[in-house]
């Protein structure tokens, strides 16, 4: 890879140089002032690791599982739209990278490659992320296609009744990402012909159903047998509701800070969400995970595993499937070293006492 990057930040820089400005800005950007975008990363840096010594760390085992599926490490690929804007092979390259690393990819509803193309590209466990459209028949059809193509879970994104205000996309007049999944079902022509603003925003707001609410989980359950995860939970109240309606897992996420600015960094609410549901279902987290130490901190605060969004796209842009593999491998290598240096030979050995949060420091002063 150009410049031989040694960390995810440097891969982002290679990607920036490869990508047209409109697409780099779309991938990188957050909502409005990007306060939460910075917080997602900064909040990890306010957490300290408490290492333990004189523990045999000659063998580090990062293997983990989620919903009964084995993972080589507790790191999954988050759903992100439009991978062909990053690389001509799009999500097929991403899926192969996830498979090569023995992890799970969540394919976006707004993917450039179809559900069927991704399913036939490799033999790996895949989940499907769902947006519920005003045209429920379209969303139902995509769920059925995913189920018949062997996807193993539906990830319902709950934080996008409308798209957040992403000012770079507005300035750049961002195109509406063409999702092949919608070929023959919806036309982009009317939107492409419009002037001004982000066409992605116009398209999303015209299609996504803002009336989606808790009772609709019943509808989703009626059309699929797959386990359902809810993505976009930031409060204990909503996490409890998700458990009440019978989901199989929760994803603490603020959509990579692309929806509502000034919501908390995901890592700062993880622990209360996990405690609030008392282990009823497993909890994943995404947002700002850029180092193996971030994965370690997330596990210590109760996540079953993490998901990564932008870094995968940057890897793809920099070097296709190999680039995405490099991203996952880098994080895995960093996690492995972190576990060794912190005295944790297995993922189960990572406990709450291995980290110190700002709240812990405040309490110790009282
Ligand atoms: C370019 C981009 C596209 C995204 N597309 C989707 C999407 O289609 N569906 C979804 O649920 N989340 C989407 N997300 C949010 C991610 O799933 C994830 O929550 C976020 O990227 C995690 O933060 P990180 O990028 O800091 O790792 C997208 C994020 C980015 C950056
Ligand atoms: C089509 C969009 C809503 C995709 C998305 O989730 C994002 O860009 O964050």
Short mmCIF file of C-alpha atoms and ligand atoms in Angstrom, two decimals:
data_model
loop_
_atom_site.label_atom_id
_atom_site.label_comp_id
_atom_site.label_asym_id
_atom_site.label_seq_id
_atom_site.Cartn_x
_atom_site.Cartn_y
_atom_site.Cartn_z
CA UNK A 1 0.00 0.00 0.00
CA UNK A 2 1.32 3.47 -0.88
CA UNK A 3 3.35 5.01 1.93
CA UNK A 4 3.38 1.72 3.88
CA UNK A 5 1.00 2.95 6.61
CA UNK A 6 1.54 1.70 10.15
CA UNK A 7 -1.81 2.66 11.66
CA UNK A 8 -5.40 3.40 10.69
CA UNK A 9 -4.85 7.15 10.68
CA UNK A 10 -2.18 6.74 8.01
CA UNK A 11 -4.48 4.49 5.94
CA UNK A 12 -7.07 7.26 6.04
CA UNK A 13 -4.46 9.63 4.60
CA UNK A 14 -3.70 7.21 1.73
CA UNK A 15 -7.45 6.95 1.08
CA UNK A 16 -7.81 10.72 1.08
CA UNK A 17 -5.21 10.95 -1.64
CA UNK A 18 -6.96 8.25 -3.74
CA UNK A 19 -10.52 9.52 -3.48
CA UNK A 20 -12.36 12.35 -5.26
CA UNK A 21 -13.02 15.12 -2.74
CA UNK A 22 -16.81 14.63 -2.88
CA UNK A 23 -16.50 11.00 -1.82
CA UNK A 24 -13.78 11.47 0.80
CA UNK A 25 -15.85 14.25 2.38
CA UNK A 26 -18.92 11.97 2.37
CA UNK A 27 -17.06 9.10 4.04
CA UNK A 28 -15.22 11.23 6.59
CA UNK A 29 -17.95 13.69 7.49
CA UNK A 30 -20.22 14.00 10.48
CA UNK A 31 -23.26 16.11 11.27
CA UNK A 32 -23.16 19.92 11.62
CA UNK A 33 -20.20 21.09 13.74
CA UNK A 34 -18.84 17.54 14.04
CA UNK A 35 -18.64 17.85 17.83
CA UNK A 36 -19.71 14.23 18.33
CA UNK A 37 -17.43 13.10 15.50
CA UNK A 38 -14.44 14.36 17.50
CA UNK A 39 -15.91 13.11 20.78
CA UNK A 40 -16.28 9.55 19.48
CA UNK A 41 -12.49 9.40 19.19
CA UNK A 42 -11.54 11.71 22.08
CA UNK A 43 -13.71 9.91 24.65
CA UNK A 44 -11.62 6.76 24.16
CA UNK A 45 -8.54 8.79 24.98
CA UNK A 46 -9.97 9.82 28.34
CA UNK A 47 -10.11 6.19 29.45
CA UNK A 48 -6.97 4.70 31.00
CA UNK A 49 -5.94 1.06 30.96
CA UNK A 50 -4.89 -0.60 34.25
CA UNK A 51 -2.47 -3.35 33.24
CA UNK A 52 -1.77 -6.39 35.41
CA UNK A 53 1.68 -7.98 35.42
CA UNK A 54 3.30 -11.38 35.93
CA UNK A 55 0.53 -13.21 34.11
CA UNK A 56 1.48 -15.82 31.51
CA UNK A 57 0.77 -14.10 28.19
CA UNK A 58 2.78 -16.43 25.98
CA UNK A 59 -0.46 -17.36 24.17
CA UNK A 60 -3.01 -14.67 23.45
CA UNK A 61 -6.38 -15.90 22.23
CA UNK A 62 -8.63 -13.20 20.78
CA UNK A 63 -11.34 -15.58 19.59
CA UNK A 64 -14.83 -14.58 20.47
CA UNK A 65 -18.41 -15.22 19.41
CA UNK A 66 -21.57 -13.31 18.68
CA UNK A 67 -25.07 -14.84 18.51
CA UNK A 68 -23.34 -18.21 18.45
CA UNK A 69 -21.10 -17.38 15.47
CA UNK A 70 -17.36 -17.65 15.97
CA UNK A 71 -15.13 -14.65 15.37
CA UNK A 72 -11.33 -14.60 15.21
CA UNK A 73 -11.46 -11.40 17.29
CA UNK A 74 -14.28 -9.23 18.69
CA UNK A 75 -14.21 -6.89 15.69
CA UNK A 76 -17.02 -6.81 13.08
CA UNK A 77 -17.54 -4.73 9.95
CA UNK A 78 -20.23 -2.04 10.41
CA UNK A 79 -22.75 -1.38 7.64
CA UNK A 80 -21.66 1.51 5.45
CA UNK A 81 -23.23 2.55 2.17
CA UNK A 82 -21.81 2.82 -1.34
CA UNK A 83 -18.54 0.88 -1.30
CA UNK A 84 -18.17 1.25 -5.06
CA UNK A 85 -17.48 4.93 -4.43
CA UNK A 86 -14.34 3.69 -2.65
CA UNK A 87 -13.38 0.78 -4.92
CA UNK A 88 -14.81 -0.74 -8.14
CA UNK A 89 -15.38 -4.12 -6.47
CA UNK A 90 -17.45 -2.49 -3.73
CA UNK A 91 -18.99 -4.69 -1.04
CA UNK A 92 -17.80 -7.88 -2.73
CA UNK A 93 -14.24 -6.89 -1.78
CA UNK A 94 -15.37 -5.97 1.74
CA UNK A 95 -17.19 -9.26 2.22
CA UNK A 96 -14.15 -11.22 1.06
CA UNK A 97 -11.93 -9.25 3.43
CA UNK A 98 -14.26 -9.96 6.36
CA UNK A 99 -14.34 -13.65 5.40
CA UNK A 100 -10.53 -13.78 5.14
CA UNK A 101 -10.32 -12.38 8.67
CA UNK A 102 -12.97 -14.76 10.03
CA UNK A 103 -15.32 -12.03 11.02
CA UNK A 104 -18.85 -10.87 10.21
CA UNK A 105 -19.73 -8.14 7.73
CA UNK A 106 -22.98 -6.24 8.09
CA UNK A 107 -24.04 -5.32 4.58
CA UNK A 108 -25.73 -1.93 4.23
CA UNK A 109 -29.24 -1.62 2.82
CA UNK A 110 -27.69 1.12 0.65
CA UNK A 111 -24.83 -1.03 -0.63
CA UNK A 112 -23.57 -0.58 -4.18
CA UNK A 113 -23.41 -4.35 -4.81
CA UNK A 114 -26.56 -6.43 -4.50
CA UNK A 115 -27.40 -8.80 -1.66
CA UNK A 116 -27.06 -11.68 -4.14
CA UNK A 117 -23.62 -10.56 -5.43
CA UNK A 118 -22.27 -10.30 -1.90
CA UNK A 119 -23.80 -13.63 -0.86
CA UNK A 120 -22.21 -15.48 -3.77
CA UNK A 121 -18.81 -13.77 -3.38
CA UNK A 122 -17.66 -15.76 -0.37
CA UNK A 123 -18.70 -18.26 2.19
CA UNK A 124 -18.95 -16.26 5.40
CA UNK A 125 -21.44 -15.24 8.03
CA UNK A 126 -23.16 -12.01 6.99
CA UNK A 127 -25.81 -9.80 8.56
CA UNK A 128 -28.11 -7.42 6.64
CA UNK A 129 -28.76 -3.84 7.76
CA UNK A 130 -32.26 -2.55 7.18
CA UNK A 131 -33.72 0.87 6.51
CA UNK A 132 -37.49 0.84 6.63
CA UNK A 133 -38.80 2.73 3.63
CA UNK A 134 -42.16 4.45 3.27
CA UNK A 135 -42.57 1.75 0.63
CA UNK A 136 -42.59 -1.07 3.20
CA UNK A 137 -42.97 -3.58 0.37
CA UNK A 138 -39.43 -2.68 -0.78
CA UNK A 139 -37.92 -3.13 2.68
CA UNK A 140 -39.83 -6.39 3.17
CA UNK A 141 -38.57 -7.66 -0.18
CA UNK A 142 -34.95 -6.89 0.71
CA UNK A 143 -35.33 -8.68 4.06
CA UNK A 144 -36.70 -11.71 2.23
CA UNK A 145 -33.87 -11.60 -0.32
CA UNK A 146 -31.29 -11.41 2.48
CA UNK A 147 -32.92 -14.29 4.32
CA UNK A 148 -33.04 -16.49 1.25
CA UNK A 149 -29.39 -15.63 0.47
CA UNK A 150 -28.35 -16.99 3.87
CA UNK A 151 -27.79 -13.77 5.84
CA UNK A 152 -27.94 -14.61 9.53
CA UNK A 153 -29.43 -11.52 11.21
CA UNK A 154 -31.25 -8.27 10.46
CA UNK A 155 -29.73 -5.09 11.85
CA UNK A 156 -32.47 -2.48 12.04
CA UNK A 157 -31.05 1.05 12.03
CA UNK A 158 -33.18 3.13 14.36
CA UNK A 159 -31.37 6.48 14.39
CA UNK A 160 -32.25 7.66 10.90
CA UNK A 161 -35.88 8.81 10.64
CA UNK A 162 -34.31 11.59 8.56
CA UNK A 163 -30.73 12.03 7.45
CA UNK A 164 -28.46 14.25 9.57
CA UNK A 165 -27.21 17.60 8.32
CA UNK A 166 -23.86 16.91 6.68
CA UNK A 167 -22.65 20.23 5.45
CA UNK A 168 -19.80 18.98 3.26
CA UNK A 169 -22.32 16.90 1.29
CA UNK A 170 -24.57 19.92 0.90
CA UNK A 171 -21.67 22.06 -0.39
CA UNK A 172 -20.36 19.31 -2.68
CA UNK A 173 -23.85 18.54 -4.00
CA UNK A 174 -23.27 14.92 -3.07
CA UNK A 175 -24.79 12.44 -5.51
CA UNK A 176 -27.51 9.99 -4.44
CA UNK A 177 -25.69 6.68 -3.95
CA UNK A 178 -27.08 4.17 -6.39
CA UNK A 179 -27.90 0.97 -4.58
CA UNK A 180 -28.23 -1.95 -6.99
CA UNK A 181 -30.53 -3.60 -4.46
CA UNK A 182 -33.16 -1.10 -5.56
CA UNK A 183 -32.80 -1.69 -9.30
CA UNK A 184 -36.23 -2.04 -10.83
CA UNK A 185 -37.86 -1.05 -7.53
CA UNK A 186 -37.15 2.70 -7.32
CA UNK A 187 -35.96 5.31 -9.77
CA UNK A 188 -33.26 7.88 -9.05
CA UNK A 189 -34.01 9.95 -12.15
CA UNK A 190 -36.20 12.59 -10.52
CA UNK A 191 -33.58 13.20 -7.81
CA UNK A 192 -30.56 13.27 -10.12
CA UNK A 193 -32.28 15.94 -12.18
CA UNK A 194 -32.70 18.31 -9.20
CA UNK A 195 -30.42 21.26 -8.56
CA UNK A 196 -28.55 22.17 -5.40
CA UNK A 197 -27.89 20.53 -2.04
CA UNK A 198 -27.06 16.94 -1.21
CA UNK A 199 -28.97 14.59 -3.49
CA UNK A 200 -28.17 11.81 -1.04
CA UNK A 201 -30.06 13.78 1.61
CA UNK A 202 -33.04 14.37 -0.70
CA UNK A 203 -33.14 10.71 -1.69
CA UNK A 204 -32.86 9.43 1.88
CA UNK A 205 -35.54 11.80 3.17
CA UNK A 206 -37.93 10.89 0.39
CA UNK A 207 -37.54 7.15 0.88
CA UNK A 208 -36.97 6.44 4.61
CA UNK A 209 -40.12 6.18 6.75
CA UNK A 210 -39.96 8.70 9.64
CA UNK A 211 -43.05 7.14 11.25
CA UNK A 212 -41.17 3.92 12.12
CA UNK A 213 -41.67 3.15 15.81
CA UNK A 214 -41.42 0.45 18.46
CA UNK A 215 -44.64 -1.29 17.46
CA UNK A 216 -43.15 -1.88 13.99
CA UNK A 217 -40.70 -4.39 15.44
CA UNK A 218 -43.77 -6.65 15.49
CA UNK A 219 -44.16 -6.12 11.74
CA UNK A 220 -40.47 -6.89 11.18
CA UNK A 221 -40.76 -10.07 13.23
CA UNK A 222 -43.77 -11.09 11.19
CA UNK A 223 -41.78 -10.98 7.95
CA UNK A 224 -38.54 -12.69 9.05
CA UNK A 225 -37.40 -15.55 11.20
CA UNK A 226 -33.92 -14.06 11.54
CA UNK A 227 -32.72 -12.57 14.82
CA UNK A 228 -33.14 -8.80 14.94
CA UNK A 229 -30.57 -6.36 16.31
CA UNK A 230 -31.33 -2.66 16.87
CA UNK A 231 -28.59 -0.25 15.88
CA UNK A 232 -28.51 3.31 17.15
CA UNK A 233 -29.27 2.91 20.86
CA UNK A 234 -27.77 5.58 23.17
CA UNK A 235 -29.93 5.39 26.31
CA UNK A 236 -30.84 2.84 28.98
CA UNK A 237 -34.54 3.57 28.38
CA UNK A 238 -34.34 2.61 24.71
CA UNK A 239 -32.14 -0.38 25.45
CA UNK A 240 -34.80 -1.69 27.87
CA UNK A 241 -37.52 -1.12 25.28
CA UNK A 242 -35.48 -3.05 22.74
CA UNK A 243 -35.23 -5.96 25.17
CA UNK A 244 -38.99 -5.74 25.88
CA UNK A 245 -39.87 -6.01 22.20
CA UNK A 246 -37.69 -9.09 21.97
CA UNK A 247 -34.59 -8.17 19.97
CA UNK A 248 -31.55 -10.46 20.02
CA UNK A 249 -28.96 -7.73 20.45
CA UNK A 250 -28.34 -4.01 20.77
CA UNK A 251 -25.81 -1.83 18.98
CA UNK A 252 -24.75 1.26 20.88
CA UNK A 253 -24.14 3.64 18.00
CA UNK A 254 -24.54 7.27 17.00
CA UNK A 255 -24.17 6.40 13.31
CA UNK A 256 -20.56 7.52 13.30
CA UNK A 257 -21.72 10.98 14.47
CA UNK A 258 -23.50 11.54 11.14
CA UNK A 259 -27.02 11.98 12.50
CA UNK A 260 -27.61 14.23 15.55
CA UNK A 261 -24.61 16.32 16.55
CA UNK A 262 -23.96 16.76 20.31
CA UNK A 263 -25.14 13.28 21.25
CA UNK A 264 -22.67 11.53 23.57
CA UNK A 265 -19.69 9.58 22.37
CA UNK A 266 -20.78 5.95 22.22
CA UNK A 267 -18.06 4.71 24.60
CA UNK A 268 -19.30 7.17 27.25
CA UNK A 269 -22.78 5.56 27.41
CA UNK A 270 -21.83 1.92 26.80
CA UNK A 271 -21.47 0.87 30.42
CA UNK A 272 -24.80 2.29 31.61
CA UNK A 273 -26.61 0.66 28.68
CA UNK A 274 -25.02 -2.72 29.42
CA UNK A 275 -25.82 -2.44 33.14
CA UNK A 276 -29.34 -1.18 32.40
CA UNK A 277 -30.34 -4.37 30.61
CA UNK A 278 -28.55 -6.67 33.02
CA UNK A 279 -27.08 -8.99 30.40
CA UNK A 280 -30.48 -9.70 28.78
CA UNK A 281 -28.97 -9.50 25.27
CA UNK A 282 -25.44 -8.93 23.96
CA UNK A 283 -24.36 -5.36 23.24
CA UNK A 284 -22.13 -4.21 20.38
CA UNK A 285 -20.63 -0.74 20.03
CA UNK A 286 -19.40 1.34 17.10
CA UNK A 287 -18.06 4.88 16.67
CA UNK A 288 -14.49 6.11 16.76
CA UNK A 289 -12.74 2.78 17.19
CA UNK A 290 -9.31 3.35 15.67
CA UNK A 291 -6.90 1.39 17.90
CA UNK A 292 -6.64 -2.03 19.51
CA UNK A 293 -6.72 -0.21 22.84
CA UNK A 294 -10.20 1.13 21.89
CA UNK A 295 -11.40 -2.43 21.30
CA UNK A 296 -9.94 -3.46 24.68
CA UNK A 297 -11.65 -0.55 26.47
CA UNK A 298 -15.00 -1.38 24.83
CA UNK A 299 -14.81 -5.00 25.96
CA UNK A 300 -13.81 -3.92 29.48
CA UNK A 301 -16.89 -1.67 29.65
CA UNK A 302 -19.24 -4.47 28.66
CA UNK A 303 -19.39 -4.75 24.86
CA UNK A 304 -19.45 -8.25 23.42
CA UNK A 305 -17.60 -6.92 20.35
CA UNK A 306 -17.05 -3.72 18.36
CA UNK A 307 -17.87 -2.71 14.81
CA UNK A 308 -15.74 -0.49 12.60
CA UNK A 309 -17.11 1.77 9.87
CA UNK A 310 -14.89 4.36 8.19
CA UNK A 311 -11.54 2.54 8.56
CA UNK A 312 -12.84 -0.31 6.36
CA UNK A 313 -13.86 2.13 3.64
CA UNK A 314 -10.44 3.80 3.81
CA UNK A 315 -8.75 0.41 3.49
CA UNK A 316 -10.92 -0.37 0.48
CA UNK A 317 -10.15 2.96 -1.15
CA UNK A 318 -6.43 2.54 -0.52
CA UNK A 319 -6.11 -1.05 -1.75
CA UNK A 320 -9.41 -2.90 -2.28
CA UNK A 321 -9.90 -6.23 -0.54
CA UNK A 322 -6.24 -6.30 0.61
CA UNK A 323 -6.61 -2.83 2.09
CA UNK A 324 -9.71 -3.82 4.08
CA UNK A 325 -7.89 -6.95 5.30
CA UNK A 326 -4.96 -4.78 6.36
CA UNK A 327 -7.27 -2.58 8.43
CA UNK A 328 -8.80 -5.51 10.30
CA UNK A 329 -5.40 -7.16 10.71
CA UNK A 330 -3.84 -3.97 12.09
CA UNK A 331 -6.58 -3.64 14.70
CA UNK A 332 -6.26 -7.32 15.58
CA UNK A 333 -2.48 -7.02 15.98
CA UNK A 334 -2.91 -3.98 18.19
CA UNK A 335 -5.56 -5.73 20.30
CA UNK A 336 -3.33 -8.77 20.67
CA UNK A 337 -0.44 -6.65 21.92
CA UNK A 338 -2.75 -4.69 24.23
CA UNK A 339 -4.04 -7.91 25.76
CA UNK A 340 -0.50 -9.17 26.31
CA UNK A 341 0.69 -5.92 27.89
CA UNK A 342 -2.43 -5.64 30.06
CA UNK A 343 -2.15 -9.23 31.30
CA UNK A 344 -5.24 -10.65 29.56
CA UNK A 345 -4.57 -13.92 27.70
CA UNK A 346 -8.21 -14.27 26.51
CA UNK A 347 -11.07 -11.90 25.77
CA UNK A 348 -12.89 -13.19 28.88
CA UNK A 349 -9.94 -12.03 31.00
CA UNK A 350 -10.62 -8.40 30.06
CA UNK A 351 -12.61 -7.02 33.00
CA UNK A 352 -14.01 -3.75 34.29
CA UNK A 353 -11.04 -3.39 36.63
CA UNK A 354 -8.71 -3.13 33.62
CA UNK A 355 -9.96 0.36 32.80
CA UNK A 356 -10.40 3.67 34.57
CA UNK A 357 -13.01 6.07 33.21
CA UNK A 358 -13.32 9.83 33.93
CA UNK A 359 -16.23 8.92 36.29
CA UNK A 360 -13.96 6.52 38.20
CA UNK A 361 -11.39 9.30 38.62
CA UNK A 362 -14.08 11.74 39.79
CA UNK A 363 -15.46 9.21 42.31
CA UNK A 364 -11.99 8.53 43.70
CA UNK A 365 -11.77 12.22 44.66
CA UNK A 366 -14.96 12.11 46.79
C1 LIG B 1 -19.81 6.57 4.81
C2 LIG B 1 -20.71 5.95 5.85
C3 LIG B 1 -21.88 5.32 5.44
C4 LIG B 1 -22.72 4.73 6.39
N1 LIG B 1 -23.81 4.06 5.97
C5 LIG B 1 -24.60 3.43 6.87
C6 LIG B 1 -25.70 2.67 6.45
O1 LIG B 1 -25.96 2.53 5.26
N2 LIG B 1 -26.46 2.08 7.40
C7 LIG B 1 -26.18 2.20 8.75
O2 LIG B 1 -26.89 1.66 9.57
N3 LIG B 1 -25.11 2.90 9.16
C8 LIG B 1 -24.31 3.50 8.27
N4 LIG B 1 -23.21 4.18 8.69
C9 LIG B 1 -22.86 4.16 10.14
C10 LIG B 1 -21.95 2.96 10.47
O3 LIG B 1 -22.67 1.76 10.43
C11 LIG B 1 -21.32 3.07 11.84
O4 LIG B 1 -22.32 3.30 12.79
C12 LIG B 1 -20.25 4.15 11.95
O5 LIG B 1 -19.53 4.30 10.76
C13 LIG B 1 -19.28 3.80 13.09
O6 LIG B 1 -18.37 4.80 13.31
P1 LIG B 1 -16.87 4.86 12.72
O7 LIG B 1 -17.02 5.19 11.26
O8 LIG B 1 -16.26 5.93 13.51
O9 LIG B 1 -16.25 3.49 12.92
C14 LIG B 1 -22.37 4.79 7.77
C15 LIG B 1 -21.20 5.44 8.17
C16 LIG B 1 -20.37 6.00 7.22
C17 LIG B 1 -19.10 6.66 7.68
C1 LIG B 2 -28.24 6.49 2.46
C2 LIG B 2 -27.69 7.02 3.78
C3 LIG B 2 -28.79 7.22 4.78
C4 LIG B 2 -26.57 6.14 4.18
C5 LIG B 2 -26.06 6.35 5.56
O1 LIG B 2 -26.52 5.74 6.47
C6 LIG B 2 -24.98 7.29 5.82
O2 LIG B 2 -24.46 7.89 4.89
O3 LIG B 2 -24.65 7.49 6.99
#
